[in-house]
Short mmCIF file of C-alpha atoms and ligand atoms in Angstrom, two decimals:
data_model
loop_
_atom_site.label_atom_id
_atom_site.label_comp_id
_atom_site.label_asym_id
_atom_site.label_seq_id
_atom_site.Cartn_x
_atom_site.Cartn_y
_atom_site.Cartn_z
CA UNK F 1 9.31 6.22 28.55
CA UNK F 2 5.56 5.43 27.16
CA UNK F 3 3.45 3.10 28.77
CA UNK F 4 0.62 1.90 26.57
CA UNK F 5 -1.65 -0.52 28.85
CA UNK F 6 -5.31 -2.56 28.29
CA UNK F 7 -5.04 -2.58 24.84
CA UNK F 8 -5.51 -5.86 22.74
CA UNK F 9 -2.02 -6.43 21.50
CA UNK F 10 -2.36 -8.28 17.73
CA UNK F 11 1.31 -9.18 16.49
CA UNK F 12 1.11 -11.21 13.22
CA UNK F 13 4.72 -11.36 13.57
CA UNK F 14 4.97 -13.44 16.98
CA UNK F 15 1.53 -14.47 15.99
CA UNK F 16 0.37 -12.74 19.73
CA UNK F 17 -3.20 -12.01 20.27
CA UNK F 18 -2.96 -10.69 23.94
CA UNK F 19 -4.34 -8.15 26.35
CA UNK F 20 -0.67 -6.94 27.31
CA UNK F 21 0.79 -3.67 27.97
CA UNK F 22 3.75 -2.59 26.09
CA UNK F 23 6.65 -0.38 27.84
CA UNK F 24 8.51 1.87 25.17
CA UNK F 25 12.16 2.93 25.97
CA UNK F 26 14.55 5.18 24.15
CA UNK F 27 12.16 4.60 21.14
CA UNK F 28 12.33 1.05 21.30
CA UNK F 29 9.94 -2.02 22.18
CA UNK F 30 11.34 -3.05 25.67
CA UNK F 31 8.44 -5.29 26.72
CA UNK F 32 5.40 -7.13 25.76
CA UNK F 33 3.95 -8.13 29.58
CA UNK F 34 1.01 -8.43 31.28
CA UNK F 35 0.47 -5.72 34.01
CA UNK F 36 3.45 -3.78 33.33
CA UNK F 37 4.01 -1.10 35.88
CA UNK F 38 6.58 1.13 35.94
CA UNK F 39 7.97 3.34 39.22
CA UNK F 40 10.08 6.28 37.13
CA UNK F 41 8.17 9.16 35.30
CA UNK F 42 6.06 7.88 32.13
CA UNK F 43 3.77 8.89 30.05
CA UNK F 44 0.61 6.45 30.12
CA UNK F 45 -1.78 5.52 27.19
CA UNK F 46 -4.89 3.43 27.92
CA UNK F 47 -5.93 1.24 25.28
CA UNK F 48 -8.37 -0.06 26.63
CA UNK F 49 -11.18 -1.56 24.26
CA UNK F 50 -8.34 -1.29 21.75
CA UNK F 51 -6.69 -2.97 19.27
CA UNK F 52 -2.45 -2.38 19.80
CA UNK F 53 -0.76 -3.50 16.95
CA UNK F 54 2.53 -2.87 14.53
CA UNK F 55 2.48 0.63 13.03
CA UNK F 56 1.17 -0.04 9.30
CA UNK F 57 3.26 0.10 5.93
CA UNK F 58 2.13 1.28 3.00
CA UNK F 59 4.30 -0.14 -0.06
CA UNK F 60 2.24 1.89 -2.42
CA UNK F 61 2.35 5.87 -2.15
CA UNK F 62 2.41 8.96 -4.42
CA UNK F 63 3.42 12.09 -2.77
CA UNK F 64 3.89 13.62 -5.85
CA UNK F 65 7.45 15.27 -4.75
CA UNK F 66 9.41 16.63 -6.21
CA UNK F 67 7.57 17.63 -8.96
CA UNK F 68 3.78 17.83 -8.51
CA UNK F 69 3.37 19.44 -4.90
CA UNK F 70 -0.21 21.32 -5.78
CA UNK F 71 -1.05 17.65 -4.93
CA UNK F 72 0.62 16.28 -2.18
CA UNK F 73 4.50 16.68 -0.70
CA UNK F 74 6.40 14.82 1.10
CA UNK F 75 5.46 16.76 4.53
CA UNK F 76 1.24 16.33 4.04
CA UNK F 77 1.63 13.05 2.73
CA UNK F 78 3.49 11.95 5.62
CA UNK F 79 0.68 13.43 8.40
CA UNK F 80 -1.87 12.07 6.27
CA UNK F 81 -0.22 8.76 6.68
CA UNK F 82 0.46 8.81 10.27
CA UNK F 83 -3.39 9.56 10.56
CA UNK F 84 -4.05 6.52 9.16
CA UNK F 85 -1.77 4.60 11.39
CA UNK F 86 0.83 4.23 8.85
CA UNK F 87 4.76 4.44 9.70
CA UNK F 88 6.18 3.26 7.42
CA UNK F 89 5.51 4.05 3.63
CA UNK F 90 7.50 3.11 0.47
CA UNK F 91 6.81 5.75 -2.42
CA UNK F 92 6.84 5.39 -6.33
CA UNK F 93 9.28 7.10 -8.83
CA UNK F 94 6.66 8.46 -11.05
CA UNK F 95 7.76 12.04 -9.58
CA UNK F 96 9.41 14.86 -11.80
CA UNK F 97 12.22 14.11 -11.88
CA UNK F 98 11.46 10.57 -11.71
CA UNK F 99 13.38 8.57 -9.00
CA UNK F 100 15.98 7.44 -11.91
CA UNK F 101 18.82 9.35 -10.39
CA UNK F 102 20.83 9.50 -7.07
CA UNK F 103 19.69 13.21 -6.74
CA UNK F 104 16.19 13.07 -6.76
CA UNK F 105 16.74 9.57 -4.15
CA UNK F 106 19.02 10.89 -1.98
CA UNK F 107 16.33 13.91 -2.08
CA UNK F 108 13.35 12.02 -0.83
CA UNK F 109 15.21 9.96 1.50
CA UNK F 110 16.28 13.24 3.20
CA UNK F 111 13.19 15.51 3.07
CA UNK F 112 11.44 12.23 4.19
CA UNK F 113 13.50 11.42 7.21
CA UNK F 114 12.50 14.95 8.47
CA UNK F 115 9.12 13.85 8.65
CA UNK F 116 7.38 12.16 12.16
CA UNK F 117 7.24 8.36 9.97
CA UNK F 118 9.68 6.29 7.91
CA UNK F 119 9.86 7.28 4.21
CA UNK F 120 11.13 5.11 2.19
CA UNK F 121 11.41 5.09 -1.68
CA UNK F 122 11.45 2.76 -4.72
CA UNK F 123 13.64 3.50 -8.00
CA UNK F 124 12.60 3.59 -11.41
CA UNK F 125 13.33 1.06 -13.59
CA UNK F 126 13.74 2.42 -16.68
CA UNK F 127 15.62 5.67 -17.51
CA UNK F 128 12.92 8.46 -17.45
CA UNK F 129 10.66 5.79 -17.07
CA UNK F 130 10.62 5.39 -20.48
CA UNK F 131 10.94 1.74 -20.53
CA UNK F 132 14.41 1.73 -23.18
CA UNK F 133 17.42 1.57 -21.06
CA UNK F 134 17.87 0.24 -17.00
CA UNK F 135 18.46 2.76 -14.45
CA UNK F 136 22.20 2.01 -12.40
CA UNK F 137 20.63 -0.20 -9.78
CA UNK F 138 23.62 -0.20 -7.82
CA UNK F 139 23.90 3.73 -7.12
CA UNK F 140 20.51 3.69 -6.36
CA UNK F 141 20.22 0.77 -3.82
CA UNK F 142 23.58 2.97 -2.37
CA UNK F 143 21.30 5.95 -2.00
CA UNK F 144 19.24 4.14 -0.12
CA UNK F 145 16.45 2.70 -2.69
CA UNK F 146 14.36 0.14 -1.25
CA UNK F 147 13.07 -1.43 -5.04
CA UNK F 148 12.05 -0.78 -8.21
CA UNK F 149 9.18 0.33 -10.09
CA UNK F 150 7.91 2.15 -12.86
CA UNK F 151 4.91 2.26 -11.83
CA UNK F 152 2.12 3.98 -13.75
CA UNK F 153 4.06 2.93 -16.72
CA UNK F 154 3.27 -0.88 -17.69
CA UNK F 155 7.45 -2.15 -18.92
CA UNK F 156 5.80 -3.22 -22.02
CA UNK F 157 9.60 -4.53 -23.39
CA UNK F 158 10.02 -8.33 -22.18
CA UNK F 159 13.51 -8.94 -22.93
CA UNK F 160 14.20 -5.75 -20.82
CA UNK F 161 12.21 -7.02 -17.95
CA UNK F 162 14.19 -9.97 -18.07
CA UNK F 163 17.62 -8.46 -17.47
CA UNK F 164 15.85 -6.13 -14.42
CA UNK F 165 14.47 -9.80 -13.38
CA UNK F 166 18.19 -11.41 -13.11
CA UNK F 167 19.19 -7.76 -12.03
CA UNK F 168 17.33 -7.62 -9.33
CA UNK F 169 17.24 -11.08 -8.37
CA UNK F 170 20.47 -10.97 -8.19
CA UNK F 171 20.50 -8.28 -5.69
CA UNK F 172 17.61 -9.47 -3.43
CA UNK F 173 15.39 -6.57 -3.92
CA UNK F 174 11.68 -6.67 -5.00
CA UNK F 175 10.59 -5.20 -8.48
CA UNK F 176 7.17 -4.12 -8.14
CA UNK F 177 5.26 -3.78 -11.42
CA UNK F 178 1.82 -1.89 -12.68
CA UNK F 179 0.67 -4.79 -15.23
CA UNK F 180 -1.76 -3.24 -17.69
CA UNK F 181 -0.52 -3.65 -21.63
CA UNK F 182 -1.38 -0.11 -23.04
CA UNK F 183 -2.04 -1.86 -26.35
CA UNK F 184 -5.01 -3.33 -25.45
CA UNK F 185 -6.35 -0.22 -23.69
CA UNK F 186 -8.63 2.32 -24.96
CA UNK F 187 -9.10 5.02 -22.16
CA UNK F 188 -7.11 4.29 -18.81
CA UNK F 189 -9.10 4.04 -15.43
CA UNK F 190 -12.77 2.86 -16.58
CA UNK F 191 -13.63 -1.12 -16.76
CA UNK F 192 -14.02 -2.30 -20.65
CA UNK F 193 -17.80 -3.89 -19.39
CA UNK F 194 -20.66 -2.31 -18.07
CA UNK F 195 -18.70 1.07 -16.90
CA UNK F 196 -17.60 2.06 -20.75
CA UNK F 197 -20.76 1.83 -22.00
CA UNK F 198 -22.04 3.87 -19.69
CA UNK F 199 -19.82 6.59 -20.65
CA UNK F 200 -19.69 5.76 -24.63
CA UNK F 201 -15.84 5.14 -24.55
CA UNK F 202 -13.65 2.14 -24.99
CA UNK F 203 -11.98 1.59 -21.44
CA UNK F 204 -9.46 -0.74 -20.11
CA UNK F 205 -10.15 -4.17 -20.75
CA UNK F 206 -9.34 -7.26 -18.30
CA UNK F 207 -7.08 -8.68 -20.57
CA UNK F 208 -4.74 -5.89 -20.27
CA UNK F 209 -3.59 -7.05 -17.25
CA UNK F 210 -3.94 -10.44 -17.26
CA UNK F 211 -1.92 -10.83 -19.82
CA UNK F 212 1.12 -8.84 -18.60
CA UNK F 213 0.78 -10.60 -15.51
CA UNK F 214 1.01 -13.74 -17.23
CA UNK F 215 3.98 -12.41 -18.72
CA UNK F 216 5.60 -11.53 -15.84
CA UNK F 217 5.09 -14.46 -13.52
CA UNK F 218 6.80 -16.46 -15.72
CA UNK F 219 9.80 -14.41 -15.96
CA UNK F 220 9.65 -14.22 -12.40
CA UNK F 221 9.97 -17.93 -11.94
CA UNK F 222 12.43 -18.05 -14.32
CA UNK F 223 15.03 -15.86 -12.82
CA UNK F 224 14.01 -16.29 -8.83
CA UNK F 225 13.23 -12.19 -9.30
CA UNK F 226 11.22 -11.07 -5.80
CA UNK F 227 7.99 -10.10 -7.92
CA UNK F 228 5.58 -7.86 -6.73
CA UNK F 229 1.96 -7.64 -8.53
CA UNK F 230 0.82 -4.62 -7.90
CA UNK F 231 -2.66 -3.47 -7.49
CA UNK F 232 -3.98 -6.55 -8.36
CA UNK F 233 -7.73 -6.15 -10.53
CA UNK F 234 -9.04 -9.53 -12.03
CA UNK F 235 -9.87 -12.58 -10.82
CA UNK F 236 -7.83 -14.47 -13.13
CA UNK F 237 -5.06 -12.33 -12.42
CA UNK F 238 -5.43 -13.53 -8.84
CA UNK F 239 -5.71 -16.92 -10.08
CA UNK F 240 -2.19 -16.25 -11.81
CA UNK F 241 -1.09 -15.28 -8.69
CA UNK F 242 -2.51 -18.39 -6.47
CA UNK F 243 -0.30 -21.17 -9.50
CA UNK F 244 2.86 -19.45 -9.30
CA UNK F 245 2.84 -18.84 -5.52
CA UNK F 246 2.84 -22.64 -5.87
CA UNK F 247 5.28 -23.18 -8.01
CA UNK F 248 7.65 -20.78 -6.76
CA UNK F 249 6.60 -22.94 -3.29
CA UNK F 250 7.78 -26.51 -5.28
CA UNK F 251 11.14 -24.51 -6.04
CA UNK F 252 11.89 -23.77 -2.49
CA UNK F 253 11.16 -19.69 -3.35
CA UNK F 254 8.94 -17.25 -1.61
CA UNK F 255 9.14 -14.97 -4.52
CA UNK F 256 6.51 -13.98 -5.63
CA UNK F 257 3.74 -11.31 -4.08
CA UNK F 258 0.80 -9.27 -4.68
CA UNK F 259 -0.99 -6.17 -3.47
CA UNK F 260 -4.51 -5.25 -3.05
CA UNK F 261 -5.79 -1.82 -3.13
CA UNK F 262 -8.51 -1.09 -0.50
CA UNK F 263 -10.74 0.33 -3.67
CA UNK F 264 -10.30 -3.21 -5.56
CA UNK F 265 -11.53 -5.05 -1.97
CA UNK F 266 -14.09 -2.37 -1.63
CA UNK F 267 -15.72 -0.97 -4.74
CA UNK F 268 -16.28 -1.97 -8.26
CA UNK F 269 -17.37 -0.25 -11.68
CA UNK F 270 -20.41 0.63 -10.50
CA UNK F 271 -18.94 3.06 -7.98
CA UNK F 272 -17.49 4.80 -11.56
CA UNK F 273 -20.59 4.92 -12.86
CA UNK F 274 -22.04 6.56 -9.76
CA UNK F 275 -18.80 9.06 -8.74
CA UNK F 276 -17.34 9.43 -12.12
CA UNK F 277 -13.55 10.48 -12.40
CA UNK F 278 -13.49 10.15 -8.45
CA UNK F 279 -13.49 6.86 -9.09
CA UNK F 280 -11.23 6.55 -12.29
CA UNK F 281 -7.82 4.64 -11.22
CA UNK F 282 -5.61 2.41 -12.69
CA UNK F 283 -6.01 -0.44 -13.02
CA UNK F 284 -9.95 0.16 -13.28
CA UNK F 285 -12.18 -1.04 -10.31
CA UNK F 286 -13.97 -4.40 -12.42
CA UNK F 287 -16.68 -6.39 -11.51
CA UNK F 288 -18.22 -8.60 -8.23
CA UNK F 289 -16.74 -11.31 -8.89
CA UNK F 290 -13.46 -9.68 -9.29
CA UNK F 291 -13.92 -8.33 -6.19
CA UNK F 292 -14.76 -11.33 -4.29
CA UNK F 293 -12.04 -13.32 -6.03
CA UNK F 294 -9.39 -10.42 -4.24
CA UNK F 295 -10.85 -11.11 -0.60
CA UNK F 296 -10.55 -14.69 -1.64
CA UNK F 297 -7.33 -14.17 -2.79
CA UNK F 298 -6.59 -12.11 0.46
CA UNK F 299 -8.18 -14.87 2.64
CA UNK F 300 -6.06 -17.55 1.58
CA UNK F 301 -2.56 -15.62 1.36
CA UNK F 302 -2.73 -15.52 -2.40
CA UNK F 303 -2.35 -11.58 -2.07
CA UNK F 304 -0.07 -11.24 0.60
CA UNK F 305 0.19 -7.16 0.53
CA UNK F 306 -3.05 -4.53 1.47
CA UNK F 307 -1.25 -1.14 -0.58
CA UNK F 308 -3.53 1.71 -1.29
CA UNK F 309 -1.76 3.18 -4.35
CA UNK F 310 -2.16 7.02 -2.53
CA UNK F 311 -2.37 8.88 -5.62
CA UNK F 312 -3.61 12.56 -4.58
CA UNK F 313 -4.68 14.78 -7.27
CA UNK F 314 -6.29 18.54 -7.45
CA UNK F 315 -9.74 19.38 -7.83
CA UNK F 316 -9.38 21.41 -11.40
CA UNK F 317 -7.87 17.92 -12.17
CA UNK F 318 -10.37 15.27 -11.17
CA UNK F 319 -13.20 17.78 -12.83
CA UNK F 320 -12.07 17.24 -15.99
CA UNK F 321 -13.82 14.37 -18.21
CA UNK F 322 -13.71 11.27 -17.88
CA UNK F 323 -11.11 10.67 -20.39
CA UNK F 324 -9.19 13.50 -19.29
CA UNK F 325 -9.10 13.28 -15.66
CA UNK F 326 -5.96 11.54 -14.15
CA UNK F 327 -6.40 8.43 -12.62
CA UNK F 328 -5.78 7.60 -9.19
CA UNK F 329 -7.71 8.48 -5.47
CA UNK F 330 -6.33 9.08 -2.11
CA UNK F 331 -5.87 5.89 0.02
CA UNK F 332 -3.66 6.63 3.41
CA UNK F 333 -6.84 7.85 5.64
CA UNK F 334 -8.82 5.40 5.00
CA UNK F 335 -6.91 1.99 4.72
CA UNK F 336 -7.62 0.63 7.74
CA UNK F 337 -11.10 1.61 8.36
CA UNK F 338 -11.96 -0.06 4.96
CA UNK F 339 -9.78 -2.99 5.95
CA UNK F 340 -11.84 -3.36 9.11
CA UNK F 341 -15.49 -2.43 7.33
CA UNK F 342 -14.92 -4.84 4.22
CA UNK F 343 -12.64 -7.42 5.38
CA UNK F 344 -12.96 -7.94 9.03
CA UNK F 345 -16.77 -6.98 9.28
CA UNK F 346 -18.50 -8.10 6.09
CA UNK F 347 -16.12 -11.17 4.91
CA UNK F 348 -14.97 -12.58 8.59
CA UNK F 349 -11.38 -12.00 8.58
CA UNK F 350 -9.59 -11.19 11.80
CA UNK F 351 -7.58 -8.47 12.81
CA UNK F 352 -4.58 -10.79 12.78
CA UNK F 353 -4.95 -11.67 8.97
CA UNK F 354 -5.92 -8.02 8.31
CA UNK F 355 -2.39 -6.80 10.15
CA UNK F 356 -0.30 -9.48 8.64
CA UNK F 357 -1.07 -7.48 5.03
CA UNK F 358 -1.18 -4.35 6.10
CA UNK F 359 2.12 -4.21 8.30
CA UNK F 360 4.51 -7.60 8.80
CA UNK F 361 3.83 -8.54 4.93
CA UNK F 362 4.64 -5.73 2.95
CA UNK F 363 7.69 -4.64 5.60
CA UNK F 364 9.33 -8.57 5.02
CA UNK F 365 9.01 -8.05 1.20
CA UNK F 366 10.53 -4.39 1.08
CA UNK F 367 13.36 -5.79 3.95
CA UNK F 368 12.15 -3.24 6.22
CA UNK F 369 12.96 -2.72 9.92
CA UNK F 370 8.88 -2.61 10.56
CA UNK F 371 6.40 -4.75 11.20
CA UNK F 372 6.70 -5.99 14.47
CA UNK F 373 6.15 -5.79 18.15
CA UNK F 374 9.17 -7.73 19.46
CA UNK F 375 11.63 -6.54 22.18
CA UNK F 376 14.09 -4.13 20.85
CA UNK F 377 11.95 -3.35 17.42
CA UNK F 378 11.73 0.73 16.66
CA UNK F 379 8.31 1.37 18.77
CA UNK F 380 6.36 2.27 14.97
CA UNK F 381 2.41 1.32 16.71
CA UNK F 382 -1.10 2.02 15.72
CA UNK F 383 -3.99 2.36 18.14
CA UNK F 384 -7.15 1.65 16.47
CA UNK F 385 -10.71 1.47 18.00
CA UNK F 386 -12.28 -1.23 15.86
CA UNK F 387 -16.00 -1.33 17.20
CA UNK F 388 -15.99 3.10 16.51
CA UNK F 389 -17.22 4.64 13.61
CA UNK F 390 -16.47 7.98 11.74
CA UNK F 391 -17.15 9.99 8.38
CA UNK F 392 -14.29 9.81 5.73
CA UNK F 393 -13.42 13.59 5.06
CA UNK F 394 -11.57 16.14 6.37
CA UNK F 395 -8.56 15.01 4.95
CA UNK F 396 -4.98 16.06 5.80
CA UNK F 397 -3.46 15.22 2.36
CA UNK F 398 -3.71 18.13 0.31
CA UNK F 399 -6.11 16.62 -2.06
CA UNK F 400 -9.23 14.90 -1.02
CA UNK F 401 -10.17 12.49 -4.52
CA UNK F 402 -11.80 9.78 -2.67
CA UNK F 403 -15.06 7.92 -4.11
CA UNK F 404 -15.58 6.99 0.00
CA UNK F 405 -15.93 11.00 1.24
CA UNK F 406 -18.76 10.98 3.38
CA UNK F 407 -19.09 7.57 3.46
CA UNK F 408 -19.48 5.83 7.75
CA UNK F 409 -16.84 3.68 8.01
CA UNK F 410 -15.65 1.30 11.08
CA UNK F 411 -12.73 1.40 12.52
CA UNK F 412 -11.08 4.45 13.96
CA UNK F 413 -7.21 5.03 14.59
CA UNK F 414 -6.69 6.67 18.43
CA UNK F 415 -2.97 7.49 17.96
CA UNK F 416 -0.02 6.06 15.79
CA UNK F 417 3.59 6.13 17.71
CA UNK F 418 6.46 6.15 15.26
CA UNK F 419 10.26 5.49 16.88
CA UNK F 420 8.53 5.98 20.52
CA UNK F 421 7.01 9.59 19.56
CA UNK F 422 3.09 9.88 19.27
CA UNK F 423 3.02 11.39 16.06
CA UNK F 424 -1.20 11.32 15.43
CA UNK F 425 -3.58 11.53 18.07
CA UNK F 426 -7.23 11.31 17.67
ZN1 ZN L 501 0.06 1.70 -10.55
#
């Protein structure tokens, strides 16, 4: 038994905002109470001055395995996570092999349930990822698939899309798409604007994704497909996003969904201009008013999803040029920290809000056991300080491409508990 007392329990998904303690039990919530004390032999956790709350979920991670382990595996990437007080994360296909098969699923889904947190995994699409012919849905979902996604790889054929749409509709799981048309894109990973001419190269222009999104809302509403907008970059995309929430709404639907990226709350093209490839990800980090129309967007439940798009990659790698780097920076250490400096501190959102997209949200979209702090939900907690500070570095992913390395951020996690176990510990 674990006895966590004093802490400030925050429960988006009883909407509870309590000092409570919370008694764990065969790796299980058994109570929510005030003054909870407990005769038999138990371990005791004082959260006092803390915030207690649902173990986060990431619905947006690279580990890069199999395929690409110089950057990340499945093993790292999971401590990584639980250091950031995530216990749950759902990972991308984009490894090699991509998740198009039942072998490579069934792999991840067994190297991951070795590790201290939840692993979960979308399937690709597309065969190979190559946007041409569907993967069999149904043997993956019976491996244990949680979605699909190509993402990295915009599904630039429509009529294609469509059949996934009614596909997956269908089958009541989410599709989560990267929306960024490669037509219209010059060099991946640097805003068309301000950041490209800095550098004296093309870039990836706003309309890129807008455009797709467009696209792709509309099918969406068409076929009652569980959308998911990922890494949302543009304030019109967001407006996209706000209109169809609302239609979908008129039709009786709660279909459609969006992600945020801590970098696109936190940063924008300037920070490329300043840390170069360290800051190169896809889509590209845009402008202020971009960003402010995300936490907007955020605010008011347009985005309903906080996914930081973990995409580790090696030194050699990121020190290439700007057009050759890959795109992508590490995301799982610092989620919550920028969650708490960006959101919470500088815009006025409360922990609540903050927790609802960064645990209850993206677990209800993915179907996931997660999310909560009822009675007789797996005991998957963080235990965040959010008055402390720190340093961002020392990283336990393999890789450490972040723009925010050495950077004082607020917000510190004191332990995450996943199934009962304390699995990080500051
Ligand atoms: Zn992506």
């Amino acid at each position: 038994m674990l006895l966590i007392k004093n802490g400030l329990v925050i429960d988006p998904s009883q909407n509870l905002c309590e000092k409570k303690d919370i008694l764990i039990k065969n790796k299980k919530i058994e109570w929510v109470k005030s003054k909870i004390t407990v005769d038999a032999e138990c371990d005791i956790i004082d959260a006092e001055n803390c915030i207690v709350a649902p173990g986060l979920v990431d619905v947006h991670v690279h580990f890069r395995d199999p395929g690409f382990t110089y950057k990340e595996d499945i093993e790292t990437g999971a401590r990584a996570a639980a250091k950031g007080g995530i216990t749950s994360v759902v990972l991308m296909a984009n490894t090699k092999p991509a998740g198009d098969n039942e072998d490579t699923i069934t792999y991840v889904i067994n190297k991951g349930g070795k590790t201290d947190i939840k692993v979960y995994t979308c399937a690709a699409v597309t065969k190979g990822m190559a946007g041409k012919e569907l993967t069999d849905m149904d043997a993956l979902l019976s491996c244990g698939a949680v979605g699909f996604t190509d993402d990295g790889i915009p599904i630039t054929d429509a009529a294609l899309l469509e059949e996934a749409f009614w596909k997956t509709a269908e089958r009541k799981v989410p599709i989560s798409l990267h929306e960024e048309d490669p037509a219209l894109i010059m060099n991946n990973g640097i805003n068309k604007g301000k950041a490209s001419a800095h550098f004296g190269i093309g870039g990836s222009p706003r309309e890129a994704e807008i455009s797709l999104i467009a696209r792709d809302l509309e099918l969406a509403l068409k076929t009652g497909a569980i959308l998911n907008i990922q890494h949302i970059s543009t304030k019109e995309g967001v407006e996209l996003v706000r209109e169809a929430k609302q239609k979908a709404a008129r039709l009786g639907r709660n279909t459609i969904h969006a992600e945020a990226t801590p970098h696109h709350f936190s940063l924008t093209e300037e920070a490329a201009i300043q840390y170069g490839t360290l800051a190169k990800m896809n889509p590209p980090l845009r402008e202020e008013a971009d960003r402010l129309a995300i936490i907007e967007g955020l605010r008011d439940g347009t985005i309903d999803i906080i996914a930081t798009d973990h995409a580790p990659h090696s030194r050699e790698e990121k020190e290439r040029s700007v057009t050759e780097a890959p795109s992508g920076i590490i995301g799982l250490e610092t989620a919550l920290s920028l969650g708490v400096t960006k959101l919470v501190e500088e815009n006025g959102f409360t922990h609540m809000q903050l927790l609802q997209c960064m645990s209850t949200n993206p677990a209800k979209m993915y179907g996931l056991d997660a999310g909560t702090l009822a009675a007789g939900a797996p005991a998957d907690i963080v235990i965040y300080h959010p008055k402390k500070t720190w340093t961002a570095g020392n990283y336990l992913s393999k890789s450490s491409n972040s723009p925010f390395t050495r950077q004082k951020l607020q917000g510190v996690v004191q332990y995450t508990i996943a199934d009962g176990k304390v699995v990080y510990r500051a």
